Coordinates of C-alpha atoms in Angstrom, one line a residue:
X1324 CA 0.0 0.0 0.0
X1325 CA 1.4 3.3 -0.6
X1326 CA -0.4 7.0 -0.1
X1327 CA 2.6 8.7 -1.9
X1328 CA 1.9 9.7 -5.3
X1329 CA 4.6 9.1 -7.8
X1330 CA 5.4 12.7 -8.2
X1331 CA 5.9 13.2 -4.3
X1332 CA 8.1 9.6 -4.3
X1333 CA 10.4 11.3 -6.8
X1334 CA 10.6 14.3 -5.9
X1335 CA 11.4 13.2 -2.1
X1336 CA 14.3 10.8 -3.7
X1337 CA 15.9 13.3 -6.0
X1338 CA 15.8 16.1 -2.9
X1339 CA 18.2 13.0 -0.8
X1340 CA 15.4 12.7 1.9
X1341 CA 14.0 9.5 1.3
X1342 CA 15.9 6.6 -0.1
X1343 CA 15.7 2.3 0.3
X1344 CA 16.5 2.1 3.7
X1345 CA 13.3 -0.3 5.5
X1346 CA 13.4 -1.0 9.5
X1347 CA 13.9 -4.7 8.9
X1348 CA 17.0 -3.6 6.6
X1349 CA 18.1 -1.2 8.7
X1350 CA 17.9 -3.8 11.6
X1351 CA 19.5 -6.9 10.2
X1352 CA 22.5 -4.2 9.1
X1353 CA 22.9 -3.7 13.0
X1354 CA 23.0 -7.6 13.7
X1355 CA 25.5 -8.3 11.0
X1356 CA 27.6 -5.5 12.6
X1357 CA 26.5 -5.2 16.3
X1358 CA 25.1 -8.5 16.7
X1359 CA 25.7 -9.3 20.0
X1360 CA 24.6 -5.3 21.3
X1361 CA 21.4 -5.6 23.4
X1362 CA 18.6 -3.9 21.1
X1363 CA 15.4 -4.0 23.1
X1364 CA 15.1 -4.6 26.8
X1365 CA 12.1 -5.6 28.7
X1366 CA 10.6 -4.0 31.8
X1367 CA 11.3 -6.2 34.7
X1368 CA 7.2 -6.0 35.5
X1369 CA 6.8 -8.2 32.2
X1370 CA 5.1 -11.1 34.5
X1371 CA 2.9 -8.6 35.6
X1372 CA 1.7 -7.5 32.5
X1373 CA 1.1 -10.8 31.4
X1374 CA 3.9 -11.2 29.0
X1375 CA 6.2 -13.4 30.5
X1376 CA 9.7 -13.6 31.6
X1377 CA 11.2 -10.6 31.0
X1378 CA 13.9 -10.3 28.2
X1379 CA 17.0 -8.9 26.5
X1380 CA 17.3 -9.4 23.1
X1381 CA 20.0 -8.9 20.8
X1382 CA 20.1 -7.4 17.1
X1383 CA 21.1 -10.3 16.6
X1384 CA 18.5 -12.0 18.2
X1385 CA 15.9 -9.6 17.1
X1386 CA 16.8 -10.1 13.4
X1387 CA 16.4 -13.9 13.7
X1388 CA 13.4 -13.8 15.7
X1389 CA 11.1 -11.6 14.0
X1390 CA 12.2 -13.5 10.6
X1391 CA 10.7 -16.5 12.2
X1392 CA 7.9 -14.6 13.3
X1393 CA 7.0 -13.2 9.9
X1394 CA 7.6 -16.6 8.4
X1395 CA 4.6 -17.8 11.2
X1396 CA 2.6 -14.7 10.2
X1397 CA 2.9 -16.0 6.6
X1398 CA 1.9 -19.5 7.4
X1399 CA -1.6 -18.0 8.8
X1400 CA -1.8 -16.5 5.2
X1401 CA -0.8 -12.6 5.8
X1402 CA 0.5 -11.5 2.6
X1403 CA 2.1 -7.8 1.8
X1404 CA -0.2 -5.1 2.4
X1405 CA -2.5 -6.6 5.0
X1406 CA -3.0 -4.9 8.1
X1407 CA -3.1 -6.1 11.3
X1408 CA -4.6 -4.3 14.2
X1409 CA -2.3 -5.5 17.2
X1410 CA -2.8 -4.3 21.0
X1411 CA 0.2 -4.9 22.8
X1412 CA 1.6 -3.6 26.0
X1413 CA 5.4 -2.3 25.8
X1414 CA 7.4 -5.5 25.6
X1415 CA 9.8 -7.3 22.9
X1416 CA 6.6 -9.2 21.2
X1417 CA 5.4 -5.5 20.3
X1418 CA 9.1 -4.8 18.8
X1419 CA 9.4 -8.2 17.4
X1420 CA 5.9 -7.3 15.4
X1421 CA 6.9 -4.0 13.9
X1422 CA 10.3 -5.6 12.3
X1423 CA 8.6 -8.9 11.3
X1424 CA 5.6 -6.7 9.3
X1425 CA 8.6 -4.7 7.8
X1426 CA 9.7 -8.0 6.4
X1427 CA 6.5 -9.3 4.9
X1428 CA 5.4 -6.0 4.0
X1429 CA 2.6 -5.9 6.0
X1430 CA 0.8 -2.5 7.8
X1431 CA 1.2 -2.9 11.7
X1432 CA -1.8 -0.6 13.3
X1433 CA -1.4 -0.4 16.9
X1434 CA -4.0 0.3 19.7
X1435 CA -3.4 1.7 23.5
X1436 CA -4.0 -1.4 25.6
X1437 CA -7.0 1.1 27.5
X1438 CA -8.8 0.7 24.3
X1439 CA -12.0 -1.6 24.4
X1440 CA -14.6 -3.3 22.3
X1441 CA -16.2 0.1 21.1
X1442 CA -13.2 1.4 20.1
X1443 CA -11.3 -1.6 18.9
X1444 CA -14.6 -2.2 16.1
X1445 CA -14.3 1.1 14.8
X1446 CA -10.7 0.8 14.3
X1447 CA -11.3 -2.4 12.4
X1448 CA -13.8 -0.7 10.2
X1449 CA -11.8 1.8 9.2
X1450 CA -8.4 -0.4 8.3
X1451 CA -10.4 -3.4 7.3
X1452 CA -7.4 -5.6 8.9
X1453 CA -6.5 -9.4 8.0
X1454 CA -6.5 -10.0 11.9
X1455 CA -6.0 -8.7 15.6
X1456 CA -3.2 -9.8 17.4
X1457 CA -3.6 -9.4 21.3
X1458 CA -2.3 -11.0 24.6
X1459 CA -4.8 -13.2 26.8
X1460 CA -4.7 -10.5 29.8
X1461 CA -3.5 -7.9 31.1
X1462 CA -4.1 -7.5 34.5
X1463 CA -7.7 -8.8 35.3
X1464 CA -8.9 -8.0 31.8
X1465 CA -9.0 -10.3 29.0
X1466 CA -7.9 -8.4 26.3
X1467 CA -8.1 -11.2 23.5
X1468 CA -11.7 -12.5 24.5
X1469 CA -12.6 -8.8 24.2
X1470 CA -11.8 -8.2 20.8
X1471 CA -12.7 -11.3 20.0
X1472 CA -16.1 -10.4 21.0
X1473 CA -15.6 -6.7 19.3
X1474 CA -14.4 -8.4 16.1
X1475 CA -16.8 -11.3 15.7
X1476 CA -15.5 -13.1 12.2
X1477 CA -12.0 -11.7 12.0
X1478 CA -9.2 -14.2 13.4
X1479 CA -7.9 -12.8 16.8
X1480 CA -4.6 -14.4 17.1
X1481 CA -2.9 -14.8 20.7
X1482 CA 0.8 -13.1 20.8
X1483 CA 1.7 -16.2 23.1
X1484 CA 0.9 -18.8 20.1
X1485 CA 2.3 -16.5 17.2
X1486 CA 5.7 -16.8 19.1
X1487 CA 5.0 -20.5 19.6
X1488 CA 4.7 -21.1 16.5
X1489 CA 7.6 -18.8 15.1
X1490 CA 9.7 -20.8 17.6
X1491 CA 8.7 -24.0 15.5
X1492 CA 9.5 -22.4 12.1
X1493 CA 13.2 -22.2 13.5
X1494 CA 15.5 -20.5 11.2
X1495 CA 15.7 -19.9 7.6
X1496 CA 17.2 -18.0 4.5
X1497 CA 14.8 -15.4 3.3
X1498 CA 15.3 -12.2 1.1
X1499 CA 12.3 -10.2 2.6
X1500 CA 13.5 -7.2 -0.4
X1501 CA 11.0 -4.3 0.6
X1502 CA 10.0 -0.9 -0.7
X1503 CA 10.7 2.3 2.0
X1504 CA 8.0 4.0 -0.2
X1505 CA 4.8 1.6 1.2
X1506 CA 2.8 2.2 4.1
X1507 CA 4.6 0.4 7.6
X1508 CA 2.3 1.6 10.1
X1509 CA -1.5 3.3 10.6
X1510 CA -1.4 5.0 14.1
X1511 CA -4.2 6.6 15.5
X1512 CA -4.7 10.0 16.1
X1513 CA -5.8 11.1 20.4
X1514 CA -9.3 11.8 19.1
X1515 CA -9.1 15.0 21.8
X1516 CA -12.2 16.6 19.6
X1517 CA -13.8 14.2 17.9
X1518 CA -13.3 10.3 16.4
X1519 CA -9.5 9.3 16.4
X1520 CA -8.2 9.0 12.7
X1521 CA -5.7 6.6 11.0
X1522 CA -2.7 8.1 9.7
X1523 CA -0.8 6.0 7.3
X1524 CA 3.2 6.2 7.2
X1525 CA 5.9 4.8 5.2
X1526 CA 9.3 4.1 6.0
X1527 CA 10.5 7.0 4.9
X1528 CA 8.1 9.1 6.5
X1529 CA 9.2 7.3 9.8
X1530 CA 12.8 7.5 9.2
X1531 CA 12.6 11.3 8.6
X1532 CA 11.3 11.8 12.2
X1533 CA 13.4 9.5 13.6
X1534 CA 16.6 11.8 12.3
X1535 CA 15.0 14.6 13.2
X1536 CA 14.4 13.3 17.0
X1537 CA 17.9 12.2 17.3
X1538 CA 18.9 15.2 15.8
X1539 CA 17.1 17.4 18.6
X1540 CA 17.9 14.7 21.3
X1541 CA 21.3 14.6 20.4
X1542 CA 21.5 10.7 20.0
X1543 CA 24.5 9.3 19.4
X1544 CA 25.6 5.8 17.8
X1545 CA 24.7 2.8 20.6
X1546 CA 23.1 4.9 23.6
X1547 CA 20.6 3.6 25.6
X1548 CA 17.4 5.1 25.5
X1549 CA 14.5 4.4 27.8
X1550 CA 11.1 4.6 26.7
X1551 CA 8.3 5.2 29.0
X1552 CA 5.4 5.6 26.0
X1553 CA 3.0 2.9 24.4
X1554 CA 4.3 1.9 20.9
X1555 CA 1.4 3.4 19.4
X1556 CA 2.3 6.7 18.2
X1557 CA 4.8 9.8 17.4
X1558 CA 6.6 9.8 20.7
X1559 CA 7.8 6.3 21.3
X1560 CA 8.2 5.3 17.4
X1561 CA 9.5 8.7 15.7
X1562 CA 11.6 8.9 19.6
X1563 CA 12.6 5.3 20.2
X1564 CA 12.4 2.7 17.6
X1565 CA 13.7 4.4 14.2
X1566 CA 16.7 6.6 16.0
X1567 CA 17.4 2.5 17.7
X1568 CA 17.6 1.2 13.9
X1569 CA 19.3 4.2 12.7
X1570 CA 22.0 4.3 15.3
X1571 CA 22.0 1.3 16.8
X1572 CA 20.4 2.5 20.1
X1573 CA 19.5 0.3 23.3
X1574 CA 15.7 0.9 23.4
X1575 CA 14.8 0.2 27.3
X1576 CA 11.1 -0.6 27.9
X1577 CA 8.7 0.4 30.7
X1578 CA 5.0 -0.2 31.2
X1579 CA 2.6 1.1 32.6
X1580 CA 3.8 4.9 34.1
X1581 CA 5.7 4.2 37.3
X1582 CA 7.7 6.2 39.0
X1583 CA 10.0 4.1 41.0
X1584 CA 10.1 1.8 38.6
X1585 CA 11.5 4.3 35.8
X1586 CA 13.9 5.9 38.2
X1587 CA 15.3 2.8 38.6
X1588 CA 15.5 1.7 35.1
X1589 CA 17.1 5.2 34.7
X1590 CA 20.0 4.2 37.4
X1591 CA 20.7 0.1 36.4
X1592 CA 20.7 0.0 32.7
X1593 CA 22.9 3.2 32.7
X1594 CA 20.3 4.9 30.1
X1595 CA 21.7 8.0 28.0
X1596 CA 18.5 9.6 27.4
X1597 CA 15.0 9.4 28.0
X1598 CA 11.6 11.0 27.6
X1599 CA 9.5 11.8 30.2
X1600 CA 6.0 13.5 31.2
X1601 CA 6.2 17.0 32.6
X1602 CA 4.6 16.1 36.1
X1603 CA 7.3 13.7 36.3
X1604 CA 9.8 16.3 35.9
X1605 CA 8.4 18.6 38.4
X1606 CA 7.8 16.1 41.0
X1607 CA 11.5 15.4 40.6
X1608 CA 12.6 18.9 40.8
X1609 CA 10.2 20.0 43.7
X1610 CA 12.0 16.8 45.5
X1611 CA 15.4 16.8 45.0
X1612 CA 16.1 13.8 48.0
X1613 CA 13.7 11.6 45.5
X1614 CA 16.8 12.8 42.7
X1615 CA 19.9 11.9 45.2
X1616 CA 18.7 8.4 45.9
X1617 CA 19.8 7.5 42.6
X1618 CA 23.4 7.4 40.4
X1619 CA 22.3 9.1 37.2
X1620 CA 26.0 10.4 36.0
X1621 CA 24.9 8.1 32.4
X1622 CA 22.0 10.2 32.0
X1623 CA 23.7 12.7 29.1
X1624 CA 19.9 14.9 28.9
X1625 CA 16.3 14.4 29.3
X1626 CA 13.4 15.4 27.0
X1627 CA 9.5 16.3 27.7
X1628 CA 6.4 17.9 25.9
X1629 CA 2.9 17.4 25.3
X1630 CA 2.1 20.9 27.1
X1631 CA 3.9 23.9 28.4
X1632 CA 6.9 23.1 30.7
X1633 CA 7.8 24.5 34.0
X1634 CA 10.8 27.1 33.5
X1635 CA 11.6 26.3 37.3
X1636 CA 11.9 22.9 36.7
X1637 CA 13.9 23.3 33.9
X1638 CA 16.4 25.4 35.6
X1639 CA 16.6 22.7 38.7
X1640 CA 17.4 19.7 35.9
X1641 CA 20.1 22.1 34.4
X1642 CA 21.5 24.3 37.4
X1643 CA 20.9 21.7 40.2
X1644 CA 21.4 18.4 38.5
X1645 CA 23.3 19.3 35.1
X1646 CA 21.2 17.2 32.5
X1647 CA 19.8 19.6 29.8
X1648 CA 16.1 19.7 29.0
X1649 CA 14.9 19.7 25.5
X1650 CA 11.1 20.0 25.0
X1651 CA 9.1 18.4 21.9
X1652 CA 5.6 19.1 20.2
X1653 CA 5.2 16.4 17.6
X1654 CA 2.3 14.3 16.2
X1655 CA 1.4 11.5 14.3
X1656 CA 0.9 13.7 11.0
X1657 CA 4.3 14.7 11.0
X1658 CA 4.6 17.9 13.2
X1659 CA 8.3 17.9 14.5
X1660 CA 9.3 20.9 16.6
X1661 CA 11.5 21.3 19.7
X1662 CA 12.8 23.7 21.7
X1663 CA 16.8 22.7 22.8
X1664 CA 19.1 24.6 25.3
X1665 CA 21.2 25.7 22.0
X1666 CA 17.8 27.3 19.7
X1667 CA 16.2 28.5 23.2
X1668 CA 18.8 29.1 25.6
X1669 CA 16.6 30.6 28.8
X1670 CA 14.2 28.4 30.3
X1671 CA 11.2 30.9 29.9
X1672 CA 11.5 30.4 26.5
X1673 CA 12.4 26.8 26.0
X1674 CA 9.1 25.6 28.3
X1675 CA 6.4 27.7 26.1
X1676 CA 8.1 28.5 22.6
X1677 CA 9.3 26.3 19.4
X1678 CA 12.0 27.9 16.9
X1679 CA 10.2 28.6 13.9
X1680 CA 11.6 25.7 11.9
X1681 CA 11.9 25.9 7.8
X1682 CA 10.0 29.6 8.2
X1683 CA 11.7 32.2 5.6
X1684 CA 14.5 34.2 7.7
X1685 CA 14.7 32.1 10.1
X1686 CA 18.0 31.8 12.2
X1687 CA 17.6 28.2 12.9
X1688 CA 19.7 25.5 10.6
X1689 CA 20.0 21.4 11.3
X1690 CA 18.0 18.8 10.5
X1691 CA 15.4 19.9 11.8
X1692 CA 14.8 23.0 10.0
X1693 CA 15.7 21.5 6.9
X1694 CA 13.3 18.9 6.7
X1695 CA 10.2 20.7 7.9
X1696 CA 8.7 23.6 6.6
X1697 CA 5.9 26.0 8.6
X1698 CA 3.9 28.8 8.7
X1699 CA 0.9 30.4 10.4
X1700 CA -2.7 31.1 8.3
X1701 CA -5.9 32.6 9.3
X1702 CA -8.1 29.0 9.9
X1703 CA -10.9 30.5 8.2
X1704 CA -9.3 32.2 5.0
X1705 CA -5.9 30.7 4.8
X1706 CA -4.4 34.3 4.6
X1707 CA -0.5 33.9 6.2
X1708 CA -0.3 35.6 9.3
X1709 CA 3.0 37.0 9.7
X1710 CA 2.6 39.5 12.7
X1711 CA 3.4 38.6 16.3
X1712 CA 0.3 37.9 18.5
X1713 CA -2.3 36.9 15.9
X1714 CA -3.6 33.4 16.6
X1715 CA -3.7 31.0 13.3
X1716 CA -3.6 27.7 12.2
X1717 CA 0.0 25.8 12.1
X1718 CA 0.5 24.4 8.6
X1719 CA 3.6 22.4 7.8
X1720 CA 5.0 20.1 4.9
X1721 CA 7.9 18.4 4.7
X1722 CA 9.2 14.8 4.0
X1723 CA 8.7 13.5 7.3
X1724 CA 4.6 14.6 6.8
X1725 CA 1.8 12.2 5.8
X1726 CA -0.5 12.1 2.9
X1727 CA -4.0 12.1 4.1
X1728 CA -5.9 10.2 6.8
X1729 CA -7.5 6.4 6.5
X1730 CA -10.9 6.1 4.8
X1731 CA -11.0 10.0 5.4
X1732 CA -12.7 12.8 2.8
X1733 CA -9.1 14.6 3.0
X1734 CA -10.7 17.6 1.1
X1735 CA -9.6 20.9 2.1
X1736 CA -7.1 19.0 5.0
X1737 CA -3.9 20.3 3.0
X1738 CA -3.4 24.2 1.5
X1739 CA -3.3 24.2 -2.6
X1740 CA 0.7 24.3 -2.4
X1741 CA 0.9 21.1 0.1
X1742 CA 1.3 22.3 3.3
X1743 CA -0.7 20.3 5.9
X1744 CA -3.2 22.1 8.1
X1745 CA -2.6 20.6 10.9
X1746 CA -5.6 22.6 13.5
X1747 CA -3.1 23.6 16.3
X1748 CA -3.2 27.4 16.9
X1749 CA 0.0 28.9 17.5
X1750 CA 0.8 32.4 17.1
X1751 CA 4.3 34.3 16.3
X1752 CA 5.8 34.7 19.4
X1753 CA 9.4 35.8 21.2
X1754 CA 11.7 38.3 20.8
X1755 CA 13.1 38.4 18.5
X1756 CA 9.8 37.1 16.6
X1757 CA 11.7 33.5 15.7
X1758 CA 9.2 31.5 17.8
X1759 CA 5.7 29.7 17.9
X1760 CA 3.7 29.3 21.3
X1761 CA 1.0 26.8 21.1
X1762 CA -2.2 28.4 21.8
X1763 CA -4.5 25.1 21.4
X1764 CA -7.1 23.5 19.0
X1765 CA -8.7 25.8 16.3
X1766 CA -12.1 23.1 16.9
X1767 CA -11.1 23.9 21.0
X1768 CA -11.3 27.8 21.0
X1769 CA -14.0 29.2 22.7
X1770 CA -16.0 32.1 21.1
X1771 CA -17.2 34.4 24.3
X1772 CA -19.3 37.4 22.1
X1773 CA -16.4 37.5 19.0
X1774 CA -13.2 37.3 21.5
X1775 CA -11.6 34.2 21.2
X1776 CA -10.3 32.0 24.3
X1777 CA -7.6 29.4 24.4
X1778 CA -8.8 26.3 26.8
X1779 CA -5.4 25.0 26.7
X1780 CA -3.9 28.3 28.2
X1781 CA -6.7 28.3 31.1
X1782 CA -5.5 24.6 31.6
X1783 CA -2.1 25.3 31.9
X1784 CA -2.6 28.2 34.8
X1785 CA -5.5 25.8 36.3
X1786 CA -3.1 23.1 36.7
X1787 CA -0.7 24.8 39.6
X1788 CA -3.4 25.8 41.8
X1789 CA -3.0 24.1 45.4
X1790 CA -6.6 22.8 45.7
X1791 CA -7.0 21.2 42.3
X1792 CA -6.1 17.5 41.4
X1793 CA -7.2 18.1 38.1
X1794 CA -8.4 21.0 35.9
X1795 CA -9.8 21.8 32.5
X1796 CA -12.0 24.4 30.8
X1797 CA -15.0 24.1 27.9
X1798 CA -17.9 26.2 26.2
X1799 CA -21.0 26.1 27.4
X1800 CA -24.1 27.9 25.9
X1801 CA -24.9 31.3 26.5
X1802 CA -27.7 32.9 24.3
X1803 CA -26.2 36.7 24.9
X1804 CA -22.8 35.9 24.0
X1805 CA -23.4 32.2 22.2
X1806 CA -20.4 30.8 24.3
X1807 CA -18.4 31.3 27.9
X1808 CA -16.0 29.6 29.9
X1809 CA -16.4 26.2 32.7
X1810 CA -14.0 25.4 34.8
X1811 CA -14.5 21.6 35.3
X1812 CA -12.8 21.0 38.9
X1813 CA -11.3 17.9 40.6
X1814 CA -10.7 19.0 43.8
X1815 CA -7.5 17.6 46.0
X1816 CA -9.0 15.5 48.8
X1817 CA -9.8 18.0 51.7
X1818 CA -10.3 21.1 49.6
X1819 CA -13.0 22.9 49.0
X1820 CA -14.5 24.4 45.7
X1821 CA -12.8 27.8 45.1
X1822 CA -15.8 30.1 43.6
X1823 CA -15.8 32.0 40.6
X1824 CA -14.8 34.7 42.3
X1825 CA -12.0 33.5 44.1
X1826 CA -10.8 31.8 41.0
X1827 CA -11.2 34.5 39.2
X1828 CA -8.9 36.3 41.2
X1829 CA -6.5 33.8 41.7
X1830 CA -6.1 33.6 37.9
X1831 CA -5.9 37.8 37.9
X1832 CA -3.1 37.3 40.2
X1833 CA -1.4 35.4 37.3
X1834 CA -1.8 37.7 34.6
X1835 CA -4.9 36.6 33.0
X1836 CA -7.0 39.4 31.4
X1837 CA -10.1 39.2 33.5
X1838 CA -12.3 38.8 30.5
X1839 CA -11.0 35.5 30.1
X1840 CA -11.8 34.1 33.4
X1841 CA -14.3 30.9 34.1
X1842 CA -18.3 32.2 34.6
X1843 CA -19.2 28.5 35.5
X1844 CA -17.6 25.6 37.8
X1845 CA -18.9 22.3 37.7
X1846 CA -17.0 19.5 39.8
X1847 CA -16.0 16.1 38.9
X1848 CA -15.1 13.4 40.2
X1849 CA -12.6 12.6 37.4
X1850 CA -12.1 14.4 33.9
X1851 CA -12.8 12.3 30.9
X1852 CA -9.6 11.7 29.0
X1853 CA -8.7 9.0 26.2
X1854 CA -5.8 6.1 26.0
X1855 CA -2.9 8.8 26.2
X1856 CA -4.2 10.9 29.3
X1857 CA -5.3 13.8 27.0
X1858 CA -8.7 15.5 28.2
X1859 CA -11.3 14.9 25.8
X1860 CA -12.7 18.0 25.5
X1861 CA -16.0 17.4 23.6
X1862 CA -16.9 14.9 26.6
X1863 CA -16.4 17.5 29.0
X1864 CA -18.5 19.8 27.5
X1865 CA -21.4 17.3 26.7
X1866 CA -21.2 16.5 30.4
X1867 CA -21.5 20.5 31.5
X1868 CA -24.1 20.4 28.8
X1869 CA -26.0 18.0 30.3
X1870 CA -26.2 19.4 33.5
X1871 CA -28.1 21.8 32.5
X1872 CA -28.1 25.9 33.5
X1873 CA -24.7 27.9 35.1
X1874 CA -24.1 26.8 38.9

C-alpha cells in the first residue's frame, strides 16, 4: 500500500530525503555488525503484565526472531499489504511485530491497551485488517476474549501462540526485499475533539522523524534510550524505535507509568536519554532527595512535551542536577518541533516556545529546519499571518509529513501548495519574533461574544493551583454571548471548591485578562480523557451540557 503519489516519491528521492532504507533492513545491518549489542530490553514488570519472563534481546537475536515470526505470520496466510490491528503492551513481542511486518510488508496498526470493544470495532472498520493480534490479559482484563467479541468473524490471534509457533518455524534464508516508499504503520490520532483518525506512514516518512528526534535529542551511535510511552504513536516510534535502527540504540522498555520503577531503570541500565512527562519532571525537581537516591552520571539529557513546561523545573534539571532539557511538540501527521538549550537558551523560552523551523528568515539551521517547513494562516481564509500575536492555524509540509488520513474525505485537509493544516493554533511569538507558542485547537477555542479564548492556556494556569487534582475548561451555551467559559474542577482530597470569584482572582493574580476568566464551575469526580491521558474536550463539555443551567 502506498499513499505517496509518484510525483511526491520522486521528488522526495531526487531532494536525498527519502531513499531504500526499511526498518527490517536497517535492523539486520545492526545484527550483521552489532550483533551481540542488546537492542530491546524488557521491563522487569513483564510477568505482571502478562507477558512473561522478562527479556534482552540482541540485534542479533531480534533479526532472527522476528524473521521467524514473519515466516509464522505468513503460514496464517498474511501477505504484503495486509493490516493487522495489534494491542500490545510495551514489551519485545510489540518490537518483534513491527520488524517482522517490515519483512513481509505488512501494515502494523497499533491500539493503546486502554482501548476496548467500542473502540477496537471502529478501528477495524476503518483499516479493514486481515487479523488482531492481542495477549490473553493484562491484568484482570481479557484483552483477547474482548476483541474477540468486538471483532466477531475476524481471526484474533494470541501473541503467546504466534511466538510459539515462530519458535517451531526455527531458522531460515529469506530475502524479505522491501519498498521504503509503502505504508509500515496506521497510528491513531488522540481523538481530543472528535473520532480518532488513522494516519498511514511509510518508512521514509518514519525514518525522517526519527533523524530529526535524534537530531534534537542529540542521539548518538549505541546509547541507551529508555522509553516510557506505548508503541502506538509519534513519541515512542519517531523517539525510540527508528533513532534504535538508525544508530544502533538500546531501546529500554517500561510499562505502565511508574515512578519508581523508571527511576530505577534510569540508574541500572545506565540509560543515555529518555523521555519523560512534565509532572514527572516537576515532581523530581520539587523533591530533590527523591533525585539523590539514585546514580544518574549516564543520564547525558532528558526530554519532555505534550504541554507547556515548567521554566523552574527546567532550571533545577540544568543548574541543580546538570542534565539539559529539551522539550518536543510532535504528532502522528508529521509535526516535529522542539525547543533545545542551544535554539532556546533561557528556560522561559524553551518551556512555552518552538523555533520557527523551515520559516523564511529564520536563524535556525539542522535537520530539523531543513526537513520541515511552517507557517501560520488565518483557519478560516488561509491568509498567512506573519505578525506577532495573531492566533492562526499551524501548517507544515515536509518529507517526514503524511499524505492524508484512513478512509477520510481529506478535502480541504492540506493548503493548494501542500502544506498540511494541521488545526493547532499557534501564534508568532518571542523576541526576537523566531518562535511559535501553542495556543490550542482551532475546533477547541472558545467564542465568548467575537473574542476568542484558548482552553489549553486556562489549563495550563489551572493546573498549579493548590486545591485542584485536576483542571480543565470548555464552552458552554450562553444565548447573549453564544459561548463562555467552565472550569471543570477535581478538587485535591480535603479542599474545598474555590468560587468564581476566588478563581477568578487567583487567575488575575497570574496575569490573565479578567475577560477570560471561568463564569461556571462544575465539579467532577474525574475528567474524561482517552488512552494517552489527554482530556477529551467534547466529553467535558457534553457532560457540563448536560447538567443543565450555570451553577
Amino acid at each position: 500500500m502506498k499513499t505517496s503519489s509518484a510525483a511526491r516519491i520522486a521528488a522526495e528521492r531526487e531532494a536525498g530525503y527519502w531513499g531504500d532504507d526499511t526498518l527490517h533492513s536497517l535492523l539486520a545491518g545492526l545484527a550483521a555488525e552489532h550483533g551481540e549489542r542488546a537492542a530491546v530490553v524488557d521491563p522487569p514488570n513483564s510477568e505482571a503484565l502478562g507477558a512473561g519472563t522478562p527479556r534482552r534481546l540482541t540485534f542479533a537475536a531480534l533479526d532472527r526472531e522476528s524473521s521467524a515470526l514473519a515466516r509464522a505470520l505468513s503460514a496464517r496466510g498474511v501477505r504484503r499489504g495486509d493490516a493487522l490491528l495489534v494491542q500490545l503492551p510495551n514489551t519485545h513481542a510489540l518490537v518483534l511485530l513491527y520488524a517482522a511486518a517490515s519483512k513481509l510488508g505488512a501494515i502494523l496498526s497499533p491500539l493503546a491497551v486502554q482501548y476496548g470493544r467500542h473502540e477496537i470495532a471502529g478501528f477495524a472498520a476503518t483499516l479493514e485488517p486481515r487479523a488482531f493480534i492481542g495477549q490473553r490479559a493484562l491484568g484482570e482484563r481479557a484483552l483477547l476474549d474482548e476483541a474477540a467479541n468486538a471483532l466477531r468473524d475476524l481471526p484474533a490471534w494470541a501473541i503467546d501462540e504466534l511466538l510459539a509457533d515462530a519458535a517451531a518455524c526455527g531458522d531460515g534464508d529469506a530475502d524479505w526485499g522491501g519498498d521504503a516508499d509503502e505504508i509500515l504503520t496506521v497510528c491513531w490520532t488522540s481523538g481530543t475533539t472528535g473520532t480518532p483518525k488513522g494516519v498511514p506512514r511509510s518508512h521514509n516518512m518514519w525514518l525522517v522523524q526519527g533523524r530529526t528526534t535524534q537530531t534534537a535529542g542529540g542521539y548518538r551511535p549505541g546509547e541507551v534510550l529508555l522509553a516510557p510511552f506505548p508503541f502506538v504513536n509519534m513519541a515512542a516510534l519517531g523517539g525510540f524505535l527508528f533513532p534504535m535502527a538508525l544508530l544502533g540504540c538500546t531501546v529500554v522498555l517500561h510499562h505502565p507509568l511508574d515512578p519508581a520503577l523508571y527511576l530505577s531503570q534510569l540508574q541500572d541500565e545506565a540509560v543515555n536519554f529518555t523521555i519523560a512527562p512534565p509532572a514527572l519532571l516537576n515532581r523530581l525537581a520539587q523533591q530533590p532527595a527523591l533525585w539523590e537516591q539514585f546514580d544518574f552520571t549516564a543520564l547525558r539529557a532528558i526530554g519532555s512535551g505534550s504541554v507547556p513546561l515548567s521554566p523552574a523545573m527546567i532550571e533545577v534539571f540544568e543548574e541543580s542536577y546538570g542534565k539539559p532539557v529539551v522539550n518536543f511538540y510532535g504528532s502522528n501527521e508529521g509535526i516535529a518541533l522542539f525547543a533545545t538549550p542551544d535554539s532556546a537558551p533561557a528556560p522561559e523560552q524553551r518551556a512555552k516556545l518552538f523555533p520557527r523551523l523551515g520559516a523564511a528568515g529564520m536563524p535556525f539551521g539542522g535537520y530539523g529546519a531543513e526537513v520541515l517547513s511552517t507557517r501560520v494562516a488565518d483557519p478560516a481564509t488561509g491568509a498567512i499571518i506573519d505578525e506577532p500575536g495573531r492566533p492562526g492555524e499551524l501548517c507544515i509540509a515536509g518529507p517526514g509529513v503524511f499524505d492524508g488520513y484512513l478512509g477520510h474525505d481529506n478535502r480541504g485537509l492540506f493548503s493548494d501548495d501542500g502544506f498540511f493544516r494541521t488545526g493547532d493554533l499557534v501564534e508568532i511569538s518571542g523576541d526576537p519574533p523566531h518562535f511559535y507558542r501553542i495556543v490550542g485547537r482551532c475546533k477547541d477555542i472558545i467564542n465568548r461574544g467575537g473574542m476568542k479564548l484558548s482552553p489549553s492556556e486556562l489549563d495550563t494556569l489551572l493546573e498549579g493551583h493548590p486545591d485542584l487534582a485536576e483542571a480543565a475548561v470548555c464552552a458552554y451555551a450562553d444565548p447573549d454571548l453564544g459561548e463562555r467559559v467552565c472550569a471543570c474542577l477535581v478538587l485535591v482530597e480535603g479542599s474545598s471548591a474555590p468560587s468564581v470569584e476566588a478563581l477568578g482572582d487567583w487567575l488575575g493574580e497570574r496575569g490573565l485578562a479578567r475577560f477570560k476568566a471561568p463564569e461556571r464551575i462544575e465539579l467532577f469526580d474525574a475528567l474524561p480523557r482517552n488512552p494517552l491521558g489527554k482530556v477529551v474536550r467534547n466529553e467535558l463539555a457534553a457532560a457540563v451540557a448536560a447538567r443543565g443551567g450555570p451553577a
